[in-house]
Structures are given as C-alpha cells and as structure tokens.
mmCIF file of C-alpha atoms in Angstrom:
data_model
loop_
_atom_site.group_PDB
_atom_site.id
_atom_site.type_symbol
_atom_site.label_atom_id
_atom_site.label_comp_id
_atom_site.label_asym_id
_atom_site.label_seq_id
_atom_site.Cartn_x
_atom_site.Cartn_y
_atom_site.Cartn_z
ATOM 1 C CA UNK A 1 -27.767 -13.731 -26.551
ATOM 2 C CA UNK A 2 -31.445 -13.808 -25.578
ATOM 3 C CA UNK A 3 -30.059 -15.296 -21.602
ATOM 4 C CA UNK A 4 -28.229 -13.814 -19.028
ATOM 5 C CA UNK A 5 -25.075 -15.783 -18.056
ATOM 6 C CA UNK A 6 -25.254 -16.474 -14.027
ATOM 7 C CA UNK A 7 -22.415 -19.218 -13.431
ATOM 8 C CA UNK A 8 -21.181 -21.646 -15.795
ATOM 9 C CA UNK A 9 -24.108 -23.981 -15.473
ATOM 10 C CA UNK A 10 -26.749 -21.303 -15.457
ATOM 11 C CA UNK A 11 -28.720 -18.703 -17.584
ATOM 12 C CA UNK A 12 -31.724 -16.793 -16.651
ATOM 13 C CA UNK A 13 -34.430 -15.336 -18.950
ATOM 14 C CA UNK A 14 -36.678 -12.947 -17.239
ATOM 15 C CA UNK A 15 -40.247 -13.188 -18.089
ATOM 16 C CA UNK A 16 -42.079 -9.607 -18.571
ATOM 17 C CA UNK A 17 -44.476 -10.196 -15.816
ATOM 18 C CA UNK A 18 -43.306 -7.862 -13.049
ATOM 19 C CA UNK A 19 -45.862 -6.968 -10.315
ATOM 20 C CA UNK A 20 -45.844 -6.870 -6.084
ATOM 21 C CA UNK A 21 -45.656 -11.060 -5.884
ATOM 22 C CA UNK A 22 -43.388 -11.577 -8.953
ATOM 23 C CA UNK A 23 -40.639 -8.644 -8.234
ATOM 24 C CA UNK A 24 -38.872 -7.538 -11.622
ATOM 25 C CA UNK A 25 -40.553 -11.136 -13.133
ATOM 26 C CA UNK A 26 -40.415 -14.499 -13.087
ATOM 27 C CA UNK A 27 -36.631 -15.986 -13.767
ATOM 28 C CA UNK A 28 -36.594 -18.660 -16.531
ATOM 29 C CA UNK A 29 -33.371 -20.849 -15.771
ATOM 30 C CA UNK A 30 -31.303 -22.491 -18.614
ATOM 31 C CA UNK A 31 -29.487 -25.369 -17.154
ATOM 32 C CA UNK A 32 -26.377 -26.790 -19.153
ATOM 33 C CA UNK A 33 -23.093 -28.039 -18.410
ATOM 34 C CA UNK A 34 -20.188 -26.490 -20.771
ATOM 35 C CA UNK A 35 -20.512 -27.184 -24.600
ATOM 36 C CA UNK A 36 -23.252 -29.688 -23.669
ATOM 37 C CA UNK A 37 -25.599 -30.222 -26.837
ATOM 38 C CA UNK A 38 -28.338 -30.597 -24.600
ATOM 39 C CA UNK A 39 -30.386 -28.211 -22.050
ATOM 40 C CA UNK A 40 -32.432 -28.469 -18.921
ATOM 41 C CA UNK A 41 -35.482 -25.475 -18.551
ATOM 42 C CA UNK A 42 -36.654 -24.562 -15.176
ATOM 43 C CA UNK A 43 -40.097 -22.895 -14.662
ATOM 44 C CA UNK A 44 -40.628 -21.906 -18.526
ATOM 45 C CA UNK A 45 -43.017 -19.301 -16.419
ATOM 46 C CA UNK A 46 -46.847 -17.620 -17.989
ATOM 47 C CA UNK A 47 -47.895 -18.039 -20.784
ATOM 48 C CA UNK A 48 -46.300 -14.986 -22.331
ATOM 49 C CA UNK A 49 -45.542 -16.027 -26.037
ATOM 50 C CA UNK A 50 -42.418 -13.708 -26.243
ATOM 51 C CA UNK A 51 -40.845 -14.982 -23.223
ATOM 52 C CA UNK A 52 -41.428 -18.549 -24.413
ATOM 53 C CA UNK A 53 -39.673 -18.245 -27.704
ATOM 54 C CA UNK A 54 -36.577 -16.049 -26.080
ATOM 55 C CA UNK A 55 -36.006 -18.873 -24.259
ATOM 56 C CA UNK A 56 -36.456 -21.356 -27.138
ATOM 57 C CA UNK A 57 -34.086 -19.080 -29.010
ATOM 58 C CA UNK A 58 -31.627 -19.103 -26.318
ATOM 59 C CA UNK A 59 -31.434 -22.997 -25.860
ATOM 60 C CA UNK A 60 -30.662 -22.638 -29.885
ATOM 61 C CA UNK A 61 -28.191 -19.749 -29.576
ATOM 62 C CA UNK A 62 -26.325 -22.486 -27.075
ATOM 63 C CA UNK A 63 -26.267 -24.850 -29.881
ATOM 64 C CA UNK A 64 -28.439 -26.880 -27.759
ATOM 65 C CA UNK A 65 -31.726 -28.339 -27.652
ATOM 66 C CA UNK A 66 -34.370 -29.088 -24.514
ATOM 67 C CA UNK A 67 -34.102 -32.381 -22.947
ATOM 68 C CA UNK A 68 -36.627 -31.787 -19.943
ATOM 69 C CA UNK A 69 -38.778 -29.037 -18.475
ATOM 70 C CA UNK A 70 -38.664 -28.861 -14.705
ATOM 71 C CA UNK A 71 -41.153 -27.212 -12.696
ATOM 72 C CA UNK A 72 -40.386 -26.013 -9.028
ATOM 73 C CA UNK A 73 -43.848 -25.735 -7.843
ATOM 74 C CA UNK A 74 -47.730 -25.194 -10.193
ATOM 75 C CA UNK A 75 -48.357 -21.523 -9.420
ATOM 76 C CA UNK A 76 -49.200 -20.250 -13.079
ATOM 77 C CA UNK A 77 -46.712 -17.438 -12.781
ATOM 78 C CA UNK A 78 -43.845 -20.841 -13.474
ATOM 79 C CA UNK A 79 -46.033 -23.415 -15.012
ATOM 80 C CA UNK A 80 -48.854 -22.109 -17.252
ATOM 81 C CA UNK A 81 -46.603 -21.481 -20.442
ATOM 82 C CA UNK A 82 -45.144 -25.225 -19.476
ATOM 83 C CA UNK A 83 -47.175 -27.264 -22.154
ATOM 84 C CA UNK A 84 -46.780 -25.083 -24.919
ATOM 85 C CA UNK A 85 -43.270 -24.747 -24.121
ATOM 86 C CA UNK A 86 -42.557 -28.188 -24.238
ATOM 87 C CA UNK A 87 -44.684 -28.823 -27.694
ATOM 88 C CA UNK A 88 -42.552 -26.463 -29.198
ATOM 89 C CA UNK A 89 -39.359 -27.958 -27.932
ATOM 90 C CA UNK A 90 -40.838 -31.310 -28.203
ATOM 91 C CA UNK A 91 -39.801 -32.614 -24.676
ATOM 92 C CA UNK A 92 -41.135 -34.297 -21.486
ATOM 93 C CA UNK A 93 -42.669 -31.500 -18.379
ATOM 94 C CA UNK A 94 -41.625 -33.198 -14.907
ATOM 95 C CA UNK A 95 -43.323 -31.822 -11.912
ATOM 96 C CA UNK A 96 -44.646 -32.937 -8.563
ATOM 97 C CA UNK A 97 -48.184 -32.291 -9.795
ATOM 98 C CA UNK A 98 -49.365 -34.741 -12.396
ATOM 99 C CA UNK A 99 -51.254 -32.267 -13.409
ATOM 100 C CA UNK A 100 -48.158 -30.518 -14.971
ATOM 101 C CA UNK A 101 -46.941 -33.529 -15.991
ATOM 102 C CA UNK A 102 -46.399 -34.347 -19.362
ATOM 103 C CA UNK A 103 -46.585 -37.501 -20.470
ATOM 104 C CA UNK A 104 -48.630 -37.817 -17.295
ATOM 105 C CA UNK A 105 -47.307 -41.110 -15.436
ATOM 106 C CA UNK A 106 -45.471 -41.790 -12.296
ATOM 107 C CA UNK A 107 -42.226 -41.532 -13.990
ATOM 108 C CA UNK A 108 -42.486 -37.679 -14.409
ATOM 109 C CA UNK A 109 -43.008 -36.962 -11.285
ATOM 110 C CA UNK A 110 -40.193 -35.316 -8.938
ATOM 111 C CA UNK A 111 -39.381 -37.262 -5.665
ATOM 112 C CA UNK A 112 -36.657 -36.997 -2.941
ATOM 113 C CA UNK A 113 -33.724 -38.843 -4.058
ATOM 114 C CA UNK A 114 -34.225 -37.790 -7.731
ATOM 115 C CA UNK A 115 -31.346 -36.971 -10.197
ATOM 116 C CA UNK A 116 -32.161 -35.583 -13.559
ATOM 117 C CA UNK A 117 -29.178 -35.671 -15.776
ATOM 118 C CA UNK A 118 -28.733 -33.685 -19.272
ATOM 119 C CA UNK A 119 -24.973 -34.665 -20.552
ATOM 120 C CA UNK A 120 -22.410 -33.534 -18.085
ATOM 121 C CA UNK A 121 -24.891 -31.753 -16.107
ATOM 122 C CA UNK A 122 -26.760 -33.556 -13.012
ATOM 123 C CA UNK A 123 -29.403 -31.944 -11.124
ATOM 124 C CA UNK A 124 -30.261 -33.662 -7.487
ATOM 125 C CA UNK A 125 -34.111 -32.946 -6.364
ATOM 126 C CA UNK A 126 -34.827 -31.695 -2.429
ATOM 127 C CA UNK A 127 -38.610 -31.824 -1.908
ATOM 128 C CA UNK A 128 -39.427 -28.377 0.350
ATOM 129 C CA UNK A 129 -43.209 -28.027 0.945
ATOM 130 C CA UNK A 130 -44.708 -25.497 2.412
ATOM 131 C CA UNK A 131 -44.635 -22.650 -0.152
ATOM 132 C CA UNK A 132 -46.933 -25.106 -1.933
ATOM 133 C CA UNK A 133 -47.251 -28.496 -1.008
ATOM 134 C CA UNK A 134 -45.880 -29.982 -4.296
ATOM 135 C CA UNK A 135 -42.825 -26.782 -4.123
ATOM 136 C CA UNK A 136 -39.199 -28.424 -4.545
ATOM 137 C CA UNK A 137 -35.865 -27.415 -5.196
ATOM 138 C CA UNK A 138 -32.797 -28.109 -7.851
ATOM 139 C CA UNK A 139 -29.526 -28.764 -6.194
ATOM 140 C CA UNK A 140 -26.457 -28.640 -8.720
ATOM 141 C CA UNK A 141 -23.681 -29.919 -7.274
ATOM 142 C CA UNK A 142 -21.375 -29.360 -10.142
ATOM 143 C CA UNK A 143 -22.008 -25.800 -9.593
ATOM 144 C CA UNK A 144 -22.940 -25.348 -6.130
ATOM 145 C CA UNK A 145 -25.591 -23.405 -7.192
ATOM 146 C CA UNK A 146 -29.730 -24.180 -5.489
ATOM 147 C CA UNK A 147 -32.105 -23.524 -7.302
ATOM 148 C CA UNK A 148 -35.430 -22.374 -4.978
ATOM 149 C CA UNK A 149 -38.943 -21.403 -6.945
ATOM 150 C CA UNK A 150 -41.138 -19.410 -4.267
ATOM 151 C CA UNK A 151 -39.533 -20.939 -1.323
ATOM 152 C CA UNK A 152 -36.648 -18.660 -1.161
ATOM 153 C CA UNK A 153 -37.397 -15.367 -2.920
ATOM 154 C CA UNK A 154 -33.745 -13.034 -4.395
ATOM 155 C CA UNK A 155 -35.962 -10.153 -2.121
ATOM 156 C CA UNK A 156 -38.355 -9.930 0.556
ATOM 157 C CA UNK A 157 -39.791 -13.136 1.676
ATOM 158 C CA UNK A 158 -42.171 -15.253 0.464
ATOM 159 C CA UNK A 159 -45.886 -16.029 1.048
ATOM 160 C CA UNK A 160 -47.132 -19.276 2.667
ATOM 161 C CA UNK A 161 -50.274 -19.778 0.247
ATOM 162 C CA UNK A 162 -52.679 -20.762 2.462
ATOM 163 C CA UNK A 163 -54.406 -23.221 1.439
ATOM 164 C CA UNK A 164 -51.955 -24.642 -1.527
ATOM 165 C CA UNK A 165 -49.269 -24.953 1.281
ATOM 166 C CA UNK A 166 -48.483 -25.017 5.093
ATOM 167 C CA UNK A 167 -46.710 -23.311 7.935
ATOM 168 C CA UNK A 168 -45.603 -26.434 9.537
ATOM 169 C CA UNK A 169 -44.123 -27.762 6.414
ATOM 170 C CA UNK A 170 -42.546 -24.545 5.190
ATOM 171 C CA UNK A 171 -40.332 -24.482 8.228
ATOM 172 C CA UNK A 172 -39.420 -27.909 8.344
ATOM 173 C CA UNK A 173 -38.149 -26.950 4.823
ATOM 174 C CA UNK A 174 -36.664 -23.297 5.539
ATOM 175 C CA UNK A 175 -34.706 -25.583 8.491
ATOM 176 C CA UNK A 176 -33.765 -28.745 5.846
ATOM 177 C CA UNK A 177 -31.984 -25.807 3.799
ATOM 178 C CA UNK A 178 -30.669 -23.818 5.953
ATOM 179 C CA UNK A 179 -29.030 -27.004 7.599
ATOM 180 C CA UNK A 180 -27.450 -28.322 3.873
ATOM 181 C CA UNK A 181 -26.637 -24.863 3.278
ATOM 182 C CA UNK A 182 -24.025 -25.006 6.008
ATOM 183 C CA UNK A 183 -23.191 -28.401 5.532
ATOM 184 C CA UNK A 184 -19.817 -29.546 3.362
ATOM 185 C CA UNK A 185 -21.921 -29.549 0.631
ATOM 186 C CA UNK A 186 -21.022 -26.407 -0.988
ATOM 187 C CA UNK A 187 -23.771 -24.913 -1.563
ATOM 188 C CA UNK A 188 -22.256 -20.963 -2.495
ATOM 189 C CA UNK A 189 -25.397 -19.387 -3.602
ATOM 190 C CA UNK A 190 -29.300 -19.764 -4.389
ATOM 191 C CA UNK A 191 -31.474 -18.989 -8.043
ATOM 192 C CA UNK A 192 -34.811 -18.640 -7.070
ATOM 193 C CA UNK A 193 -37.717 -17.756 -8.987
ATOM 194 C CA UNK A 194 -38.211 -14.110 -8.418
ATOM 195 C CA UNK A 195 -35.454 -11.713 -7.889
ATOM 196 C CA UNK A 196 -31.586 -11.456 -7.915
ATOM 197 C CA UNK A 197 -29.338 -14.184 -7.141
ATOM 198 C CA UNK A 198 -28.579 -15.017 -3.652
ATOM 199 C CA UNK A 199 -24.601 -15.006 -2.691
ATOM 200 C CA UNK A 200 -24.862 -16.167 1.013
ATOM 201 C CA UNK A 201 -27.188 -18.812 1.604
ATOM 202 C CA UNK A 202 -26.950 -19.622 4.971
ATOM 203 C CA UNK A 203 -27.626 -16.043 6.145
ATOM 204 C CA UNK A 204 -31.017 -15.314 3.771
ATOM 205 C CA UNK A 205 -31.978 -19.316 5.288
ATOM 206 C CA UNK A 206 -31.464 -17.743 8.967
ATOM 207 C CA UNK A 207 -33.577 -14.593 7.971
ATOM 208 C CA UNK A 208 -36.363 -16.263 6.581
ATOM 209 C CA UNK A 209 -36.634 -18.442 9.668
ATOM 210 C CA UNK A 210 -36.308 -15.290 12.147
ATOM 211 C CA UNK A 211 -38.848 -13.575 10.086
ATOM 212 C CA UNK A 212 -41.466 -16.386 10.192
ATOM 213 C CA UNK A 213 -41.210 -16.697 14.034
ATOM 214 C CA UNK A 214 -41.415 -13.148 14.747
ATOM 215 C CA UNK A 215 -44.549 -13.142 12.289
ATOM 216 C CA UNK A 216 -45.860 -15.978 14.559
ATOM 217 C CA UNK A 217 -45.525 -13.799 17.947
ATOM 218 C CA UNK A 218 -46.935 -11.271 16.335
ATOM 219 C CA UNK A 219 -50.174 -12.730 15.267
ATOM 220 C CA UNK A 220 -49.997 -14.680 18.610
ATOM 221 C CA UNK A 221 -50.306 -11.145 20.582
ATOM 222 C CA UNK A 222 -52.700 -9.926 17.630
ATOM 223 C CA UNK A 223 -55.269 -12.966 19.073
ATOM 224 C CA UNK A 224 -54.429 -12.027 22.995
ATOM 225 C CA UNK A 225 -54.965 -8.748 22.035
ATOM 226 C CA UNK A 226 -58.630 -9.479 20.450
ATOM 227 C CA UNK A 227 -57.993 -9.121 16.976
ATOM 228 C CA UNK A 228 -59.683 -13.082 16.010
ATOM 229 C CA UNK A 229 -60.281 -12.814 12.068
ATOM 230 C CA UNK A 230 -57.666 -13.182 9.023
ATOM 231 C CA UNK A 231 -58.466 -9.335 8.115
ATOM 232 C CA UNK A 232 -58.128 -7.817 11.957
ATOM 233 C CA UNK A 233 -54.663 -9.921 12.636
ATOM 234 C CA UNK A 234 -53.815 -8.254 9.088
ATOM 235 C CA UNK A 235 -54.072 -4.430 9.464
ATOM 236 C CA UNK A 236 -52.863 -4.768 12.398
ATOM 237 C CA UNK A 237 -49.786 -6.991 12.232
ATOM 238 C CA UNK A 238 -49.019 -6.053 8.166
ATOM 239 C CA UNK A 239 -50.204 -1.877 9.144
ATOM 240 C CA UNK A 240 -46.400 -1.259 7.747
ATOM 241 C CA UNK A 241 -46.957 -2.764 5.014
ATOM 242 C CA UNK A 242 -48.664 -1.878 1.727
ATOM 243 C CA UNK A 243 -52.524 -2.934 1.584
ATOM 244 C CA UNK A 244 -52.071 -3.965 -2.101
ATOM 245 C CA UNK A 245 -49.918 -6.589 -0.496
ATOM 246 C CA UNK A 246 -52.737 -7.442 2.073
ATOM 247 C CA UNK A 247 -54.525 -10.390 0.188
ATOM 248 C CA UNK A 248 -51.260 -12.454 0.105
ATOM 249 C CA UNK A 249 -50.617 -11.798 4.346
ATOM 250 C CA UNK A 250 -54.039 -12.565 4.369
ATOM 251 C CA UNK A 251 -53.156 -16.201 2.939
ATOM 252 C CA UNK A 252 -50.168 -16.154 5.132
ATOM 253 C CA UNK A 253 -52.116 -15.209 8.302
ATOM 254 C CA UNK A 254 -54.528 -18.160 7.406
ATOM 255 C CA UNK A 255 -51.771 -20.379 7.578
ATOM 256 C CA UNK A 256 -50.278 -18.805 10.544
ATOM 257 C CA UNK A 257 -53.886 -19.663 12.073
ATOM 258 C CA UNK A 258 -53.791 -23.340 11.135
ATOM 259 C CA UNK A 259 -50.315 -23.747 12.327
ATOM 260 C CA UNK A 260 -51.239 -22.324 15.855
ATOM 261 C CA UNK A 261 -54.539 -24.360 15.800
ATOM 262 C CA UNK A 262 -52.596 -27.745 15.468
#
C-alpha cells in the first residue's frame, strides 16, 4: 500500500517536496469511509508526477475510485498538481478559489455550511482565513478527525502570508477552532498539511494563539524601540531564528504591521 493508514477514515501520502516551509512534505489525505467504493482527495499537492500517481494508485489499491478533489487553500505546494490530478481521475476540483475550480462555477466552490459526502463518509466545511484568505478546513465528524492545510501546521507554526492572508482574520480563526475544539463536538485530533498528526487539539489551538500575541508584543516593542521597516523588526525579533526562514517572518511581520495599523 502506496498510503499510510491514520484512522479509519484517513490515509496520507507524503509528497517528496520537503524543505524549511513544507517540513518532511506536503501530506496528501485519502478520505474514505470503510469498504466505501468511492474516495475523497485532499490537497493532491505540486505537481510532482510520482506523487500524483501514488496517490492514484492508492485510491485503486482501496478498490476505490475519486469522487472529488478538495483543496484547503491555493498555495502551489497543495494545489498545482490539482488539474492534472483530477484529469487523470476524471473528477470535479472544489476550492474556495475559482481559480482552482474545476468545472469553474459557483457550485464548486467551498462555503460555510458545506457538506461534501462520498458514500458513508461526510465531510462538514469551516471557512478559517487568515493563513490565506480563501484557507478552510475539513471537519469529519464520523471520525473526529480536522483536517487543517497551513492553518494549523503537525510542527512549528505557521506563516501569515502577507499579502494572500491577514492577521485579523487568522485569529478570529485560530479562536473559531480552538473554541469547537473544546466543544462536545469531539474533535480528538487534527491532519494538517505539513507535519505529523496532531493528538490534542485544544492545546496546539492555545499555543498558536499565545505564540501570535507574544509575536505581536514583540514587534510592538521592536517599533518603540526604533526598529520601523519589515527587515529591522525581523533580525531583531526572528535573531533566534534561522535567516533562511527570514523571507516568510518577513511576510508575517508585514501582516503583523497591517494588523497594528488598523
């Protein structure tokens, strides 16, 4: 088997695209309900050929075939190997972006209130800018398993990309989460796109919100302290951090500018 078995619902095939933004690589997710004959993809990922066809051959290995491609946001890294993906598996792409979209019209979009269903299998859609602006994620009830793109990385934390998304927004979202992750719900752990699985939700949500208002004070003492442009609140608030990763706190700073400016 081509797919890693994650719960009962979900496989992962990870794409050989590892780097300082993508962790090991970008995680492929194979969404089926038990001795379904049908399959939902999540973020087919880059156009990487390979990849593509493992997960093709997976879906087949299940006995299965694609009903739907999902995307949780349009960075390339999850959506660039989309269309060929889904000409090969002859199926619909749904995404926020109509760009992504294929066939292009309203009704393959992704909305709040959204339920995608592939056999036994439902999938419930929670919009969560910020990341991006057109960034959601899957919520499988049947499995109480979230699925989270770039908002909620398996390591680290992720990068506000400045301008494609918003502080504002990204903590409205982090706080939507974090709040339906200790709800009744039962949500008991979170996929996301990059990195291992997440097996307490509630406490990464927490993090991630404590890390992005520390950040904040930080670059708020960075500006009292005379440091005014992207690069000077950089080395001096990311100086722990390694300058290949300085471009993406750059983006982040720039967002952490326009949220303060508002």
């Amino acid at each position: 088997m081509t797919a890693e078995q994650v719960t009962d619902y979900a496989s992962r095939v990870l794409a050989a695209n590892p780097g300082p933004m993508t962790l090991e690589g970008t995680n492929t997710w194979i969404l089926r309900a038990p001795d379904a004959d049908t399959a939902v993809v999540v973020d087919p990922g880059p156009m990487l050929e390979p990849h593509l066809r493992a997960v093709l051959d997976a879906v087949a290995e299940y006995g299965c075939r694609v009903s739907t491609v999902l995307l949780t946001h349009g960075h390339f890294d999850h959506s660039e190997g989309a269309a060929w993906f889904a000409s090969q598996a002859n199926c619909p792409v749904r995404s926020v972006d109509p760009a992504f979209r294929i066939p292009t019209d309203h009704a393959h979009g992704l909305s709040e209130g959204d339920v995608i269903t592939s056999g036994e299998l439902r999938i419930e859609v929670l919009p969560t800018p910020g990341h991006t602006m057109d960034s959601v994620c899957f919520w499988l009830p049947q499995d109480g398993s979230l699925l989270t793109g770039d908002t909620v990385l398996g390591r680290g934390t992720s990068v506000v990309a400045h301008p494609d998304g918003a502080l504002g927004p990204y903590l409205d979202s982090l706080e939507s989460l974090r709040a339906f992750a200790n709800s009744p719900a039962g949500v008991q752990r979170l996929l996301p796109g990059h990195g291992p699985v997440i097996d307490n939700p509630g406490a990464a949500l927490t993090y991630y919100l404590k890390h992005r208002k520390d950040r904040l004070d930080q670059v708020r003492t960075a500006l009292a302290d005379g440091h005014t442009t992207p690069q000077a609140i950089v080395e001096h608030v990311y100086a722990d951090v390694n300058p290949t990763l300085w471009p993406a706190a750059k983006r982040s700073v720039q967002a952490q500018l326009a949220y303060l400016n508002t």
